[in-house]
């Protein structure tokens, strides 16, 4: 696949990213704890569910009728059906440059990078295939919607020693409540305040989005 473009020209350099050259670990937490990234709005600037829907709608307006039927089986089922039919132009997907910079730096320092998303696994793995620093993908599977409390439960079971989580929305508060470290990305002030109120080491990133180019 064509590698997704960074949102912006220059990669930001977070000041507290973990390195093997003697700098302080990310949020003061050991490299044994994985860095878990949300996808929609965190790693990328958009939402893969909507991108997949509109990529189909242009070719088949009747997809709206099908979506109504698929949704009766649950949101995860809808995502899987759309993922199987999508025509996303992956070269136009934009990545938040400061999130990429942080993940690449932590990966180089030996920290495991995990993509954990409510997006369908077919789409999440497609995106991750162009990002060699992602070690593992956890995503919705057509039956289970990996969002909020569901994501928190899976991460707690998968990483019982703890994890650092990067997200962008109120739904991520359920995950941050169980994370050892919190990273917010382009989050609303209310979300940032709520995350900070959890009393965990916290880093706020701007996201640094840029308009897509043809």
JSON list of C-alpha atoms in Angstrom, two decimals:
[
{"chain": "A", "resi": 1, "resn": "UNK", "atom": "CA", "xyz": [0.00, 0.00, 0.00]},
{"chain": "A", "resi": 2, "resn": "UNK", "atom": "CA", "xyz": [1.01, 3.61, -0.39]},
{"chain": "A", "resi": 3, "resn": "UNK", "atom": "CA", "xyz": [2.41, 4.86, 2.89]},
{"chain": "A", "resi": 4, "resn": "UNK", "atom": "CA", "xyz": [0.08, 7.38, 4.61]},
{"chain": "A", "resi": 5, "resn": "UNK", "atom": "CA", "xyz": [1.32, 10.95, 4.59]},
{"chain": "A", "resi": 6, "resn": "UNK", "atom": "CA", "xyz": [2.25, 12.84, 7.70]},
{"chain": "A", "resi": 7, "resn": "UNK", "atom": "CA", "xyz": [-0.10, 15.68, 8.62]},
{"chain": "A", "resi": 8, "resn": "UNK", "atom": "CA", "xyz": [2.35, 18.52, 8.12]},
{"chain": "A", "resi": 9, "resn": "UNK", "atom": "CA", "xyz": [5.83, 18.83, 6.72]},
{"chain": "A", "resi": 10, "resn": "UNK", "atom": "CA", "xyz": [8.11, 18.54, 9.75]},
{"chain": "A", "resi": 11, "resn": "UNK", "atom": "CA", "xyz": [7.95, 15.93, 12.47]},
{"chain": "A", "resi": 12, "resn": "UNK", "atom": "CA", "xyz": [7.55, 17.44, 15.92]},
{"chain": "A", "resi": 13, "resn": "UNK", "atom": "CA", "xyz": [10.00, 16.42, 18.63]},
{"chain": "A", "resi": 14, "resn": "UNK", "atom": "CA", "xyz": [8.33, 15.75, 21.99]},
{"chain": "A", "resi": 15, "resn": "UNK", "atom": "CA", "xyz": [10.69, 16.75, 24.75]},
{"chain": "A", "resi": 16, "resn": "UNK", "atom": "CA", "xyz": [10.13, 13.83, 27.10]},
{"chain": "A", "resi": 17, "resn": "UNK", "atom": "CA", "xyz": [10.22, 10.90, 24.66]},
{"chain": "A", "resi": 18, "resn": "UNK", "atom": "CA", "xyz": [12.13, 7.85, 25.87]},
{"chain": "A", "resi": 19, "resn": "UNK", "atom": "CA", "xyz": [15.57, 7.21, 24.38]},
{"chain": "A", "resi": 20, "resn": "UNK", "atom": "CA", "xyz": [18.48, 4.89, 24.95]},
{"chain": "A", "resi": 21, "resn": "UNK", "atom": "CA", "xyz": [20.88, 7.84, 25.16]},
{"chain": "A", "resi": 22, "resn": "UNK", "atom": "CA", "xyz": [20.24, 8.72, 28.79]},
{"chain": "A", "resi": 23, "resn": "UNK", "atom": "CA", "xyz": [17.20, 10.98, 28.41]},
{"chain": "A", "resi": 24, "resn": "UNK", "atom": "CA", "xyz": [14.27, 10.57, 30.79]},
{"chain": "A", "resi": 25, "resn": "UNK", "atom": "CA", "xyz": [11.71, 7.86, 29.91]},
{"chain": "A", "resi": 26, "resn": "UNK", "atom": "CA", "xyz": [8.35, 8.88, 28.52]},
{"chain": "A", "resi": 27, "resn": "UNK", "atom": "CA", "xyz": [6.24, 10.23, 31.41]},
{"chain": "A", "resi": 28, "resn": "UNK", "atom": "CA", "xyz": [8.84, 8.75, 33.76]},
{"chain": "A", "resi": 29, "resn": "UNK", "atom": "CA", "xyz": [7.52, 5.25, 32.99]},
{"chain": "A", "resi": 30, "resn": "UNK", "atom": "CA", "xyz": [9.72, 2.25, 32.10]},
{"chain": "A", "resi": 31, "resn": "UNK", "atom": "CA", "xyz": [10.11, 1.10, 28.49]},
{"chain": "A", "resi": 32, "resn": "UNK", "atom": "CA", "xyz": [8.61, -2.25, 29.50]},
{"chain": "A", "resi": 33, "resn": "UNK", "atom": "CA", "xyz": [5.18, -0.59, 29.43]},
{"chain": "A", "resi": 34, "resn": "UNK", "atom": "CA", "xyz": [3.79, -0.45, 25.87]},
{"chain": "A", "resi": 35, "resn": "UNK", "atom": "CA", "xyz": [2.66, 2.76, 24.21]},
{"chain": "A", "resi": 36, "resn": "UNK", "atom": "CA", "xyz": [-0.90, 2.14, 23.01]},
{"chain": "A", "resi": 37, "resn": "UNK", "atom": "CA", "xyz": [-2.28, 4.44, 20.31]},
{"chain": "A", "resi": 38, "resn": "UNK", "atom": "CA", "xyz": [-5.88, 5.07, 19.44]},
{"chain": "A", "resi": 39, "resn": "UNK", "atom": "CA", "xyz": [-6.37, 5.45, 15.68]},
{"chain": "A", "resi": 40, "resn": "UNK", "atom": "CA", "xyz": [-9.23, 7.75, 14.65]},
{"chain": "A", "resi": 41, "resn": "UNK", "atom": "CA", "xyz": [-8.45, 11.33, 15.68]},
{"chain": "A", "resi": 42, "resn": "UNK", "atom": "CA", "xyz": [-5.25, 10.25, 17.44]},
{"chain": "A", "resi": 43, "resn": "UNK", "atom": "CA", "xyz": [-2.88, 8.59, 15.00]},
{"chain": "A", "resi": 44, "resn": "UNK", "atom": "CA", "xyz": [-4.81, 9.87, 11.98]},
{"chain": "A", "resi": 45, "resn": "UNK", "atom": "CA", "xyz": [-6.76, 13.08, 11.47]},
{"chain": "A", "resi": 46, "resn": "UNK", "atom": "CA", "xyz": [-9.98, 11.41, 10.29]},
{"chain": "A", "resi": 47, "resn": "UNK", "atom": "CA", "xyz": [-12.28, 8.48, 11.07]},
{"chain": "A", "resi": 48, "resn": "UNK", "atom": "CA", "xyz": [-11.94, 5.24, 9.09]},
{"chain": "A", "resi": 49, "resn": "UNK", "atom": "CA", "xyz": [-15.62, 4.36, 9.53]},
{"chain": "A", "resi": 50, "resn": "UNK", "atom": "CA", "xyz": [-16.73, 7.54, 7.80]},
{"chain": "A", "resi": 51, "resn": "UNK", "atom": "CA", "xyz": [-13.96, 7.35, 5.23]},
{"chain": "A", "resi": 52, "resn": "UNK", "atom": "CA", "xyz": [-14.96, 3.80, 4.30]},
{"chain": "A", "resi": 53, "resn": "UNK", "atom": "CA", "xyz": [-18.65, 4.75, 4.13]},
{"chain": "A", "resi": 54, "resn": "UNK", "atom": "CA", "xyz": [-18.14, 7.77, 1.85]},
{"chain": "A", "resi": 55, "resn": "UNK", "atom": "CA", "xyz": [-15.68, 5.87, -0.34]},
{"chain": "A", "resi": 56, "resn": "UNK", "atom": "CA", "xyz": [-18.50, 3.43, -1.09]},
{"chain": "A", "resi": 57, "resn": "UNK", "atom": "CA", "xyz": [-21.28, 5.99, -1.25]},
{"chain": "A", "resi": 58, "resn": "UNK", "atom": "CA", "xyz": [-19.71, 7.70, -4.25]},
{"chain": "A", "resi": 59, "resn": "UNK", "atom": "CA", "xyz": [-20.00, 4.48, -6.24]},
{"chain": "A", "resi": 60, "resn": "UNK", "atom": "CA", "xyz": [-23.18, 3.07, -4.72]},
{"chain": "A", "resi": 61, "resn": "UNK", "atom": "CA", "xyz": [-25.69, 5.48, -3.13]},
{"chain": "A", "resi": 62, "resn": "UNK", "atom": "CA", "xyz": [-27.87, 2.53, -2.14]},
{"chain": "A", "resi": 63, "resn": "UNK", "atom": "CA", "xyz": [-25.26, 1.56, 0.43]},
{"chain": "A", "resi": 64, "resn": "UNK", "atom": "CA", "xyz": [-27.29, 3.65, 2.88]},
{"chain": "A", "resi": 65, "resn": "UNK", "atom": "CA", "xyz": [-30.07, 1.03, 2.80]},
{"chain": "A", "resi": 66, "resn": "UNK", "atom": "CA", "xyz": [-27.60, -1.76, 3.41]},
{"chain": "A", "resi": 67, "resn": "UNK", "atom": "CA", "xyz": [-26.02, 0.12, 6.31]},
{"chain": "A", "resi": 68, "resn": "UNK", "atom": "CA", "xyz": [-29.37, 0.35, 8.07]},
{"chain": "A", "resi": 69, "resn": "UNK", "atom": "CA", "xyz": [-29.72, -3.43, 7.88]},
{"chain": "A", "resi": 70, "resn": "UNK", "atom": "CA", "xyz": [-26.14, -4.10, 8.99]},
{"chain": "A", "resi": 71, "resn": "UNK", "atom": "CA", "xyz": [-26.48, -1.74, 11.93]},
{"chain": "A", "resi": 72, "resn": "UNK", "atom": "CA", "xyz": [-29.25, -3.91, 13.38]},
{"chain": "A", "resi": 73, "resn": "UNK", "atom": "CA", "xyz": [-26.52, -6.48, 14.03]},
{"chain": "A", "resi": 74, "resn": "UNK", "atom": "CA", "xyz": [-24.40, -3.96, 15.93]},
{"chain": "A", "resi": 75, "resn": "UNK", "atom": "CA", "xyz": [-21.86, -1.27, 15.20]},
{"chain": "A", "resi": 76, "resn": "UNK", "atom": "CA", "xyz": [-19.02, -3.79, 14.87]},
{"chain": "A", "resi": 77, "resn": "UNK", "atom": "CA", "xyz": [-20.93, -5.67, 12.18]},
{"chain": "A", "resi": 78, "resn": "UNK", "atom": "CA", "xyz": [-21.53, -2.44, 10.27]},
{"chain": "A", "resi": 79, "resn": "UNK", "atom": "CA", "xyz": [-17.84, -1.59, 10.41]},
{"chain": "A", "resi": 80, "resn": "UNK", "atom": "CA", "xyz": [-16.85, -5.02, 9.09]},
{"chain": "A", "resi": 81, "resn": "UNK", "atom": "CA", "xyz": [-19.30, -4.85, 6.15]},
{"chain": "A", "resi": 82, "resn": "UNK", "atom": "CA", "xyz": [-18.04, -1.41, 5.17]},
{"chain": "A", "resi": 83, "resn": "UNK", "atom": "CA", "xyz": [-14.41, -2.47, 5.58]},
{"chain": "A", "resi": 84, "resn": "UNK", "atom": "CA", "xyz": [-14.98, -5.35, 3.17]},
{"chain": "A", "resi": 85, "resn": "UNK", "atom": "CA", "xyz": [-16.32, -2.95, 0.51]},
{"chain": "A", "resi": 86, "resn": "UNK", "atom": "CA", "xyz": [-14.27, 0.22, 1.05]},
{"chain": "A", "resi": 87, "resn": "UNK", "atom": "CA", "xyz": [-12.41, 2.13, -1.66]},
{"chain": "A", "resi": 88, "resn": "UNK", "atom": "CA", "xyz": [-10.32, 4.36, 0.59]},
{"chain": "A", "resi": 89, "resn": "UNK", "atom": "CA", "xyz": [-7.47, 6.26, -1.05]},
{"chain": "A", "resi": 90, "resn": "UNK", "atom": "CA", "xyz": [-4.85, 5.32, 1.54]},
{"chain": "A", "resi": 91, "resn": "UNK", "atom": "CA", "xyz": [-2.35, 7.79, 0.13]},
{"chain": "A", "resi": 92, "resn": "UNK", "atom": "CA", "xyz": [-4.57, 10.62, 1.39]},
{"chain": "A", "resi": 93, "resn": "UNK", "atom": "CA", "xyz": [-4.75, 9.40, 4.98]},
{"chain": "A", "resi": 94, "resn": "UNK", "atom": "CA", "xyz": [-3.00, 11.93, 7.20]},
{"chain": "A", "resi": 95, "resn": "UNK", "atom": "CA", "xyz": [-1.05, 11.01, 10.30]},
{"chain": "A", "resi": 96, "resn": "UNK", "atom": "CA", "xyz": [-0.60, 13.35, 13.25]},
{"chain": "A", "resi": 97, "resn": "UNK", "atom": "CA", "xyz": [3.08, 14.18, 13.00]},
{"chain": "A", "resi": 98, "resn": "UNK", "atom": "CA", "xyz": [3.82, 14.59, 16.71]},
{"chain": "A", "resi": 99, "resn": "UNK", "atom": "CA", "xyz": [2.20, 11.21, 17.48]},
{"chain": "A", "resi": 100, "resn": "UNK", "atom": "CA", "xyz": [4.33, 9.58, 14.79]},
{"chain": "A", "resi": 101, "resn": "UNK", "atom": "CA", "xyz": [7.46, 11.28, 16.13]},
{"chain": "A", "resi": 102, "resn": "UNK", "atom": "CA", "xyz": [6.72, 10.05, 19.63]},
{"chain": "A", "resi": 103, "resn": "UNK", "atom": "CA", "xyz": [5.93, 6.49, 18.53]},
{"chain": "A", "resi": 104, "resn": "UNK", "atom": "CA", "xyz": [9.02, 6.21, 16.34]},
{"chain": "A", "resi": 105, "resn": "UNK", "atom": "CA", "xyz": [11.22, 7.56, 19.11]},
{"chain": "A", "resi": 106, "resn": "UNK", "atom": "CA", "xyz": [9.76, 5.19, 21.71]},
{"chain": "A", "resi": 107, "resn": "UNK", "atom": "CA", "xyz": [9.99, 2.24, 19.35]},
{"chain": "A", "resi": 108, "resn": "UNK", "atom": "CA", "xyz": [13.67, 3.02, 18.75]},
{"chain": "A", "resi": 109, "resn": "UNK", "atom": "CA", "xyz": [14.14, 3.10, 22.52]},
{"chain": "A", "resi": 110, "resn": "UNK", "atom": "CA", "xyz": [12.71, -0.42, 22.83]},
{"chain": "A", "resi": 111, "resn": "UNK", "atom": "CA", "xyz": [9.13, 0.34, 23.83]},
{"chain": "A", "resi": 112, "resn": "UNK", "atom": "CA", "xyz": [6.40, -1.77, 22.22]},
{"chain": "A", "resi": 113, "resn": "UNK", "atom": "CA", "xyz": [3.95, 0.26, 20.08]},
{"chain": "A", "resi": 114, "resn": "UNK", "atom": "CA", "xyz": [0.38, -1.01, 19.93]},
{"chain": "A", "resi": 115, "resn": "UNK", "atom": "CA", "xyz": [-2.50, 0.24, 17.81]},
{"chain": "A", "resi": 116, "resn": "UNK", "atom": "CA", "xyz": [-5.80, -0.25, 19.70]},
{"chain": "A", "resi": 117, "resn": "UNK", "atom": "CA", "xyz": [-8.83, 1.01, 17.85]},
{"chain": "A", "resi": 118, "resn": "UNK", "atom": "CA", "xyz": [-12.59, 0.78, 17.47]},
{"chain": "A", "resi": 119, "resn": "UNK", "atom": "CA", "xyz": [-12.01, 0.77, 13.70]},
{"chain": "A", "resi": 120, "resn": "UNK", "atom": "CA", "xyz": [-12.42, -2.58, 11.99]},
{"chain": "A", "resi": 121, "resn": "UNK", "atom": "CA", "xyz": [-9.38, -4.85, 12.05]},
{"chain": "A", "resi": 122, "resn": "UNK", "atom": "CA", "xyz": [-9.29, -5.09, 8.25]},
{"chain": "A", "resi": 123, "resn": "UNK", "atom": "CA", "xyz": [-8.75, -1.33, 8.00]},
{"chain": "A", "resi": 124, "resn": "UNK", "atom": "CA", "xyz": [-6.49, -1.03, 11.05]},
{"chain": "A", "resi": 125, "resn": "UNK", "atom": "CA", "xyz": [-4.15, -3.73, 9.78]},
{"chain": "A", "resi": 126, "resn": "UNK", "atom": "CA", "xyz": [-4.10, -2.19, 6.31]},
{"chain": "A", "resi": 127, "resn": "UNK", "atom": "CA", "xyz": [-2.99, 1.12, 7.79]},
{"chain": "A", "resi": 128, "resn": "UNK", "atom": "CA", "xyz": [-0.49, -0.50, 10.14]},
{"chain": "A", "resi": 129, "resn": "UNK", "atom": "CA", "xyz": [1.13, -2.44, 7.28]},
{"chain": "A", "resi": 130, "resn": "UNK", "atom": "CA", "xyz": [2.68, 0.83, 6.10]},
{"chain": "A", "resi": 131, "resn": "UNK", "atom": "CA", "xyz": [3.98, 1.78, 9.56]},
{"chain": "A", "resi": 132, "resn": "UNK", "atom": "CA", "xyz": [6.86, -0.53, 10.50]},
{"chain": "A", "resi": 133, "resn": "UNK", "atom": "CA", "xyz": [7.08, 0.81, 14.07]},
{"chain": "A", "resi": 134, "resn": "UNK", "atom": "CA", "xyz": [3.67, -0.64, 15.00]},
{"chain": "A", "resi": 135, "resn": "UNK", "atom": "CA", "xyz": [4.21, -3.98, 16.74]},
{"chain": "A", "resi": 136, "resn": "UNK", "atom": "CA", "xyz": [0.64, -5.10, 17.38]},
{"chain": "A", "resi": 137, "resn": "UNK", "atom": "CA", "xyz": [-2.91, -4.27, 16.29]},
{"chain": "A", "resi": 138, "resn": "UNK", "atom": "CA", "xyz": [-6.04, -4.64, 18.44]},
{"chain": "A", "resi": 139, "resn": "UNK", "atom": "CA", "xyz": [-9.29, -3.68, 16.71]},
{"chain": "A", "resi": 140, "resn": "UNK", "atom": "CA", "xyz": [-13.00, -4.35, 16.26]},
{"chain": "A", "resi": 141, "resn": "UNK", "atom": "CA", "xyz": [-13.56, -7.76, 14.68]},
{"chain": "A", "resi": 142, "resn": "UNK", "atom": "CA", "xyz": [-17.09, -7.69, 13.29]},
{"chain": "A", "resi": 143, "resn": "UNK", "atom": "CA", "xyz": [-18.63, -8.89, 16.55]},
{"chain": "A", "resi": 144, "resn": "UNK", "atom": "CA", "xyz": [-17.00, -6.82, 19.28]},
{"chain": "A", "resi": 145, "resn": "UNK", "atom": "CA", "xyz": [-16.68, -3.04, 19.09]},
{"chain": "A", "resi": 146, "resn": "UNK", "atom": "CA", "xyz": [-13.35, -2.14, 20.70]},
{"chain": "A", "resi": 147, "resn": "UNK", "atom": "CA", "xyz": [-14.26, 1.20, 22.22]},
{"chain": "A", "resi": 148, "resn": "UNK", "atom": "CA", "xyz": [-14.43, 2.71, 25.69]},
{"chain": "A", "resi": 149, "resn": "UNK", "atom": "CA", "xyz": [-14.87, 0.13, 28.42]},
{"chain": "A", "resi": 150, "resn": "UNK", "atom": "CA", "xyz": [-14.43, -2.75, 25.96]},
{"chain": "A", "resi": 151, "resn": "UNK", "atom": "CA", "xyz": [-11.03, -1.41, 24.94]},
{"chain": "A", "resi": 152, "resn": "UNK", "atom": "CA", "xyz": [-10.06, -0.79, 28.56]},
{"chain": "A", "resi": 153, "resn": "UNK", "atom": "CA", "xyz": [-10.93, -4.36, 29.54]},
{"chain": "A", "resi": 154, "resn": "UNK", "atom": "CA", "xyz": [-8.92, -5.87, 26.69]},
{"chain": "A", "resi": 155, "resn": "UNK", "atom": "CA", "xyz": [-5.88, -3.70, 27.38]},
{"chain": "A", "resi": 156, "resn": "UNK", "atom": "CA", "xyz": [-5.93, -4.57, 31.07]},
{"chain": "A", "resi": 157, "resn": "UNK", "atom": "CA", "xyz": [-5.99, -8.28, 30.20]},
{"chain": "A", "resi": 158, "resn": "UNK", "atom": "CA", "xyz": [-3.37, -7.98, 27.47]},
{"chain": "A", "resi": 159, "resn": "UNK", "atom": "CA", "xyz": [-0.99, -5.77, 29.46]},
{"chain": "A", "resi": 160, "resn": "UNK", "atom": "CA", "xyz": [-1.50, -6.60, 33.15]},
{"chain": "A", "resi": 161, "resn": "UNK", "atom": "CA", "xyz": [1.73, -4.79, 34.09]},
{"chain": "A", "resi": 162, "resn": "UNK", "atom": "CA", "xyz": [0.32, -1.54, 32.71]},
{"chain": "A", "resi": 163, "resn": "UNK", "atom": "CA", "xyz": [0.39, 0.60, 29.57]},
{"chain": "A", "resi": 164, "resn": "UNK", "atom": "CA", "xyz": [0.57, 4.19, 28.34]},
{"chain": "A", "resi": 165, "resn": "UNK", "atom": "CA", "xyz": [-2.44, 5.23, 26.28]},
{"chain": "A", "resi": 166, "resn": "UNK", "atom": "CA", "xyz": [-2.80, 7.99, 23.68]},
{"chain": "A", "resi": 167, "resn": "UNK", "atom": "CA", "xyz": [-6.32, 9.11, 22.75]},
{"chain": "A", "resi": 168, "resn": "UNK", "atom": "CA", "xyz": [-8.32, 12.15, 21.77]},
{"chain": "A", "resi": 169, "resn": "UNK", "atom": "CA", "xyz": [-11.94, 11.97, 22.93]},
{"chain": "A", "resi": 170, "resn": "UNK", "atom": "CA", "xyz": [-14.24, 11.54, 25.92]},
{"chain": "A", "resi": 171, "resn": "UNK", "atom": "CA", "xyz": [-14.67, 7.85, 25.10]},
{"chain": "A", "resi": 172, "resn": "UNK", "atom": "CA", "xyz": [-10.97, 7.40, 25.88]},
{"chain": "A", "resi": 173, "resn": "UNK", "atom": "CA", "xyz": [-11.49, 8.40, 29.51]},
{"chain": "A", "resi": 174, "resn": "UNK", "atom": "CA", "xyz": [-12.60, 4.83, 30.25]},
{"chain": "A", "resi": 175, "resn": "UNK", "atom": "CA", "xyz": [-9.19, 3.64, 29.03]},
{"chain": "A", "resi": 176, "resn": "UNK", "atom": "CA", "xyz": [-7.15, 6.41, 30.67]},
{"chain": "A", "resi": 177, "resn": "UNK", "atom": "CA", "xyz": [-8.74, 5.46, 33.99]},
{"chain": "A", "resi": 178, "resn": "UNK", "atom": "CA", "xyz": [-6.71, 2.24, 33.87]},
{"chain": "A", "resi": 179, "resn": "UNK", "atom": "CA", "xyz": [-3.57, 3.52, 32.13]},
{"chain": "A", "resi": 180, "resn": "UNK", "atom": "CA", "xyz": [-0.25, 4.11, 33.87]},
{"chain": "A", "resi": 181, "resn": "UNK", "atom": "CA", "xyz": [0.33, 7.16, 31.67]},
{"chain": "A", "resi": 182, "resn": "UNK", "atom": "CA", "xyz": [-1.95, 9.45, 29.68]},
{"chain": "A", "resi": 183, "resn": "UNK", "atom": "CA", "xyz": [-1.35, 11.17, 26.34]},
{"chain": "A", "resi": 184, "resn": "UNK", "atom": "CA", "xyz": [-4.05, 13.38, 24.84]},
{"chain": "A", "resi": 185, "resn": "UNK", "atom": "CA", "xyz": [-3.94, 14.33, 21.16]},
{"chain": "A", "resi": 186, "resn": "UNK", "atom": "CA", "xyz": [-5.70, 17.42, 19.83]},
{"chain": "A", "resi": 187, "resn": "UNK", "atom": "CA", "xyz": [-8.27, 16.95, 22.59]},
{"chain": "A", "resi": 188, "resn": "UNK", "atom": "CA", "xyz": [-10.95, 19.42, 23.67]},
{"chain": "A", "resi": 189, "resn": "UNK", "atom": "CA", "xyz": [-10.21, 21.37, 26.83]},
{"chain": "A", "resi": 190, "resn": "UNK", "atom": "CA", "xyz": [-12.88, 19.49, 28.78]},
{"chain": "A", "resi": 191, "resn": "UNK", "atom": "CA", "xyz": [-11.35, 16.15, 27.80]},
{"chain": "A", "resi": 192, "resn": "UNK", "atom": "CA", "xyz": [-7.88, 17.32, 28.73]},
{"chain": "A", "resi": 193, "resn": "UNK", "atom": "CA", "xyz": [-9.10, 18.54, 32.11]},
{"chain": "A", "resi": 194, "resn": "UNK", "atom": "CA", "xyz": [-10.89, 15.26, 32.81]},
{"chain": "A", "resi": 195, "resn": "UNK", "atom": "CA", "xyz": [-7.82, 13.26, 31.82]},
{"chain": "A", "resi": 196, "resn": "UNK", "atom": "CA", "xyz": [-5.55, 15.40, 34.01]},
{"chain": "A", "resi": 197, "resn": "UNK", "atom": "CA", "xyz": [-7.98, 14.88, 36.87]},
{"chain": "A", "resi": 198, "resn": "UNK", "atom": "CA", "xyz": [-7.23, 11.16, 36.88]},
{"chain": "A", "resi": 199, "resn": "UNK", "atom": "CA", "xyz": [-3.92, 11.96, 38.58]},
{"chain": "A", "resi": 200, "resn": "UNK", "atom": "CA", "xyz": [-1.66, 10.04, 36.20]},
{"chain": "A", "resi": 201, "resn": "UNK", "atom": "CA", "xyz": [1.47, 11.30, 34.43]},
{"chain": "A", "resi": 202, "resn": "UNK", "atom": "CA", "xyz": [0.08, 13.21, 31.45]},
{"chain": "A", "resi": 203, "resn": "UNK", "atom": "CA", "xyz": [1.35, 14.61, 28.15]},
{"chain": "A", "resi": 204, "resn": "UNK", "atom": "CA", "xyz": [-0.74, 16.79, 25.84]},
{"chain": "A", "resi": 205, "resn": "UNK", "atom": "CA", "xyz": [0.02, 16.80, 22.10]},
{"chain": "A", "resi": 206, "resn": "UNK", "atom": "CA", "xyz": [-1.43, 19.25, 19.59]},
{"chain": "A", "resi": 207, "resn": "UNK", "atom": "CA", "xyz": [-1.85, 16.80, 16.73]},
{"chain": "A", "resi": 208, "resn": "UNK", "atom": "CA", "xyz": [-0.54, 19.26, 14.11]},
{"chain": "A", "resi": 209, "resn": "UNK", "atom": "CA", "xyz": [-3.00, 18.45, 11.34]},
{"chain": "A", "resi": 210, "resn": "UNK", "atom": "CA", "xyz": [-2.56, 19.76, 7.80]},
{"chain": "A", "resi": 211, "resn": "UNK", "atom": "CA", "xyz": [-4.93, 19.87, 4.82]},
{"chain": "A", "resi": 212, "resn": "UNK", "atom": "CA", "xyz": [-4.78, 16.93, 2.47]},
{"chain": "A", "resi": 213, "resn": "UNK", "atom": "CA", "xyz": [-2.99, 17.44, -0.83]},
{"chain": "A", "resi": 214, "resn": "UNK", "atom": "CA", "xyz": [-3.99, 15.83, -4.10]}
]
